[in-house]
Amino acid sequence: MADTKREIERKFEFSKAKSARRGVPDLTGTAAIAAVSDQGTVDLDAVYYDTPDQRLAADGLTLRRRTGGADEGWHLKLPVSPGVRDEIGAALSDTVPPALAALVRSRVRGAGLRPQVRLLSSRKVSHLLDAGGALLAELSTDAVVAERGDTTAAWTEVEVELADGVDPELLDAVEQTFRKAGLKVSDAPSKLARALAETAAEPPARPGGGGPEGTAGAHVLAYLTEQRDALVAQDPAVRRNLPDSVHQMRVATRRLRSAFKTYRKVLDREATDPLGDELRWLAAELGVDRDQEVLMERLQAHLAELPRTLLTGPVRSRLRTWNSSRRSGSRRRALAALDSDRYVTLLNTLDALLDAPPLLDGATEPPRKVLPKAVLRDYARLATRIDGALALEEGHERDLALHEARKAAKRVRYAAESAVPELGKPAKHLAKAVKKVQTLLGDHQDSVVARDALRGLAAQATAAGEPAFTWGLLYGREEALAERRERELPEIWAKVSAPALRTALK
């Protein structure tokens, strides 16, 4: 697979026939543009692939096979933000490259990819240069013909794509110059989107089964749909090993599972519990990699805090070796889960539930009647777990109880955050307060996990004839940190459990 390219661009179209006849204005003198260098014209032939129901287009993705030009081959474009996409390339071949097919698997599943639209473009290219001759952006004027079956459409499009490292404000300056010359920002985010619109083949709207607008059912289903979309969107990021992607995908699975339990008066748990079990499986498979990443970052940070005189033996190299052996296996495990039939079945089952949700009587109630009760039920569960943990003596049993309290705090936080669109600031304030408890208990649990790892590292060092002093020192620091978090918990919980936070929800 070729390198990924971050594409920052803006597309324009002529607003009137008169301005189209005048053509693209000279950009020399616009912002830092000191010269415009003509690069000639190239003919491009691109065939865009998608599922028959256009799942990629519906999510703003494009997959094409293009010939002509310096970068001919396969290109998959993944949206990052408006006007920003990641383009991932692969060598020209007759079929979709497996590496690109994997990146769209969470959308395509078993539907298959087929040619949908062909775009023929005559592209006039110019380079926008600064005073030193460095490339600022590429200016392209495309005469496009779209073919879809027996239907065709034609238009002219102007595109400005920034070179690497160039300030996006240059696009604002270009837009201002273009506006004066009769060009406007294109309504379509991509050539494919415009081709589908102009050949009457736009992606169909997704079905929704949340009940009448303004009901608890509609609110809950909208939230679940948002989390489903986040889970699907993070799949290619996890496969590309992007920072924080595994964490974000796990968060989506947790929010879905929590919502199934929180809103058990809205959705039938006989239908949601089996799906919740599958989401737990997925989170666990992903968690092996994410948990190792978090643990490694923690141990590295603690090592960095120690004076050099306290680093005895090859501690850094041992830590790297230990992490590499564990991380390689955990990474393979996460990818194996995403490549499995079980994962595709999970996604399809989740879609089916959202399309035809198992609604209960509570789904027809107003959100302001259902949501506060659901959030407060979760809060009561958290209070029971906190009180139970604090009543235990220090040790293993208390560690386990505090971990369960942490999971309960996370559920309350997710419930409160899901209710913010309806309940506003009271729900937002409760979520923020509970997050402090979750963070403290999370740090405590991370210390428990770190101490177990440090015992293992000390044993490995001893077996290899290396000093174990540094590992023991880190163990002691972790133990002291956990004790400090336990001492802090009662004071933080007293603030979070203040009645005013809960009464404001009612």
Tab-separated table of C-alpha atoms in Angstrom, residues 1 45 47 49 63-67 71-75 89-101 115:
chain	number	residue	atom	x	y	z
A	1	MET	CA	0.000	0.000	0.000
A	45	ASP	CA	-10.292	8.138	-16.446
A	47	VAL	CA	-14.129	4.386	-12.187
A	49	TYR	CA	-16.597	1.540	-6.804
A	63	LEU	CA	-12.953	4.377	-3.817
A	64	ARG	CA	-11.736	4.699	-7.384
A	65	ARG	CA	-9.510	3.107	-9.981
A	66	ARG	CA	-7.919	5.853	-12.045
A	67	THR	CA	-5.686	5.815	-15.082
A	71	ASP	CA	-0.625	9.078	-9.500
A	72	GLU	CA	-2.694	6.574	-11.442
A	73	GLY	CA	-3.807	3.589	-9.416
A	74	TRP	CA	-6.386	2.869	-6.731
A	75	HIS	CA	-7.338	5.624	-4.305
A	89	GLY	CA	-3.274	4.680	-2.586
A	90	ALA	CA	-2.458	1.284	-4.025
A	91	ALA	CA	-0.893	0.143	-7.282
A	92	LEU	CA	-3.019	-0.238	-10.385
A	93	SER	CA	-4.683	-3.647	-10.638
A	94	ASP	CA	-7.808	-5.173	-12.134
A	95	THR	CA	-9.552	-5.797	-8.804
A	96	VAL	CA	-9.908	-3.868	-5.558
A	97	PRO	CA	-6.647	-4.255	-3.588
A	98	PRO	CA	-7.175	-6.321	-0.400
A	99	ALA	CA	-5.600	-3.618	1.764
A	100	LEU	CA	-8.174	-1.054	0.607
A	101	ALA	CA	-11.027	-3.567	0.798
A	115	PRO	CA	-18.309	-0.078	-10.520
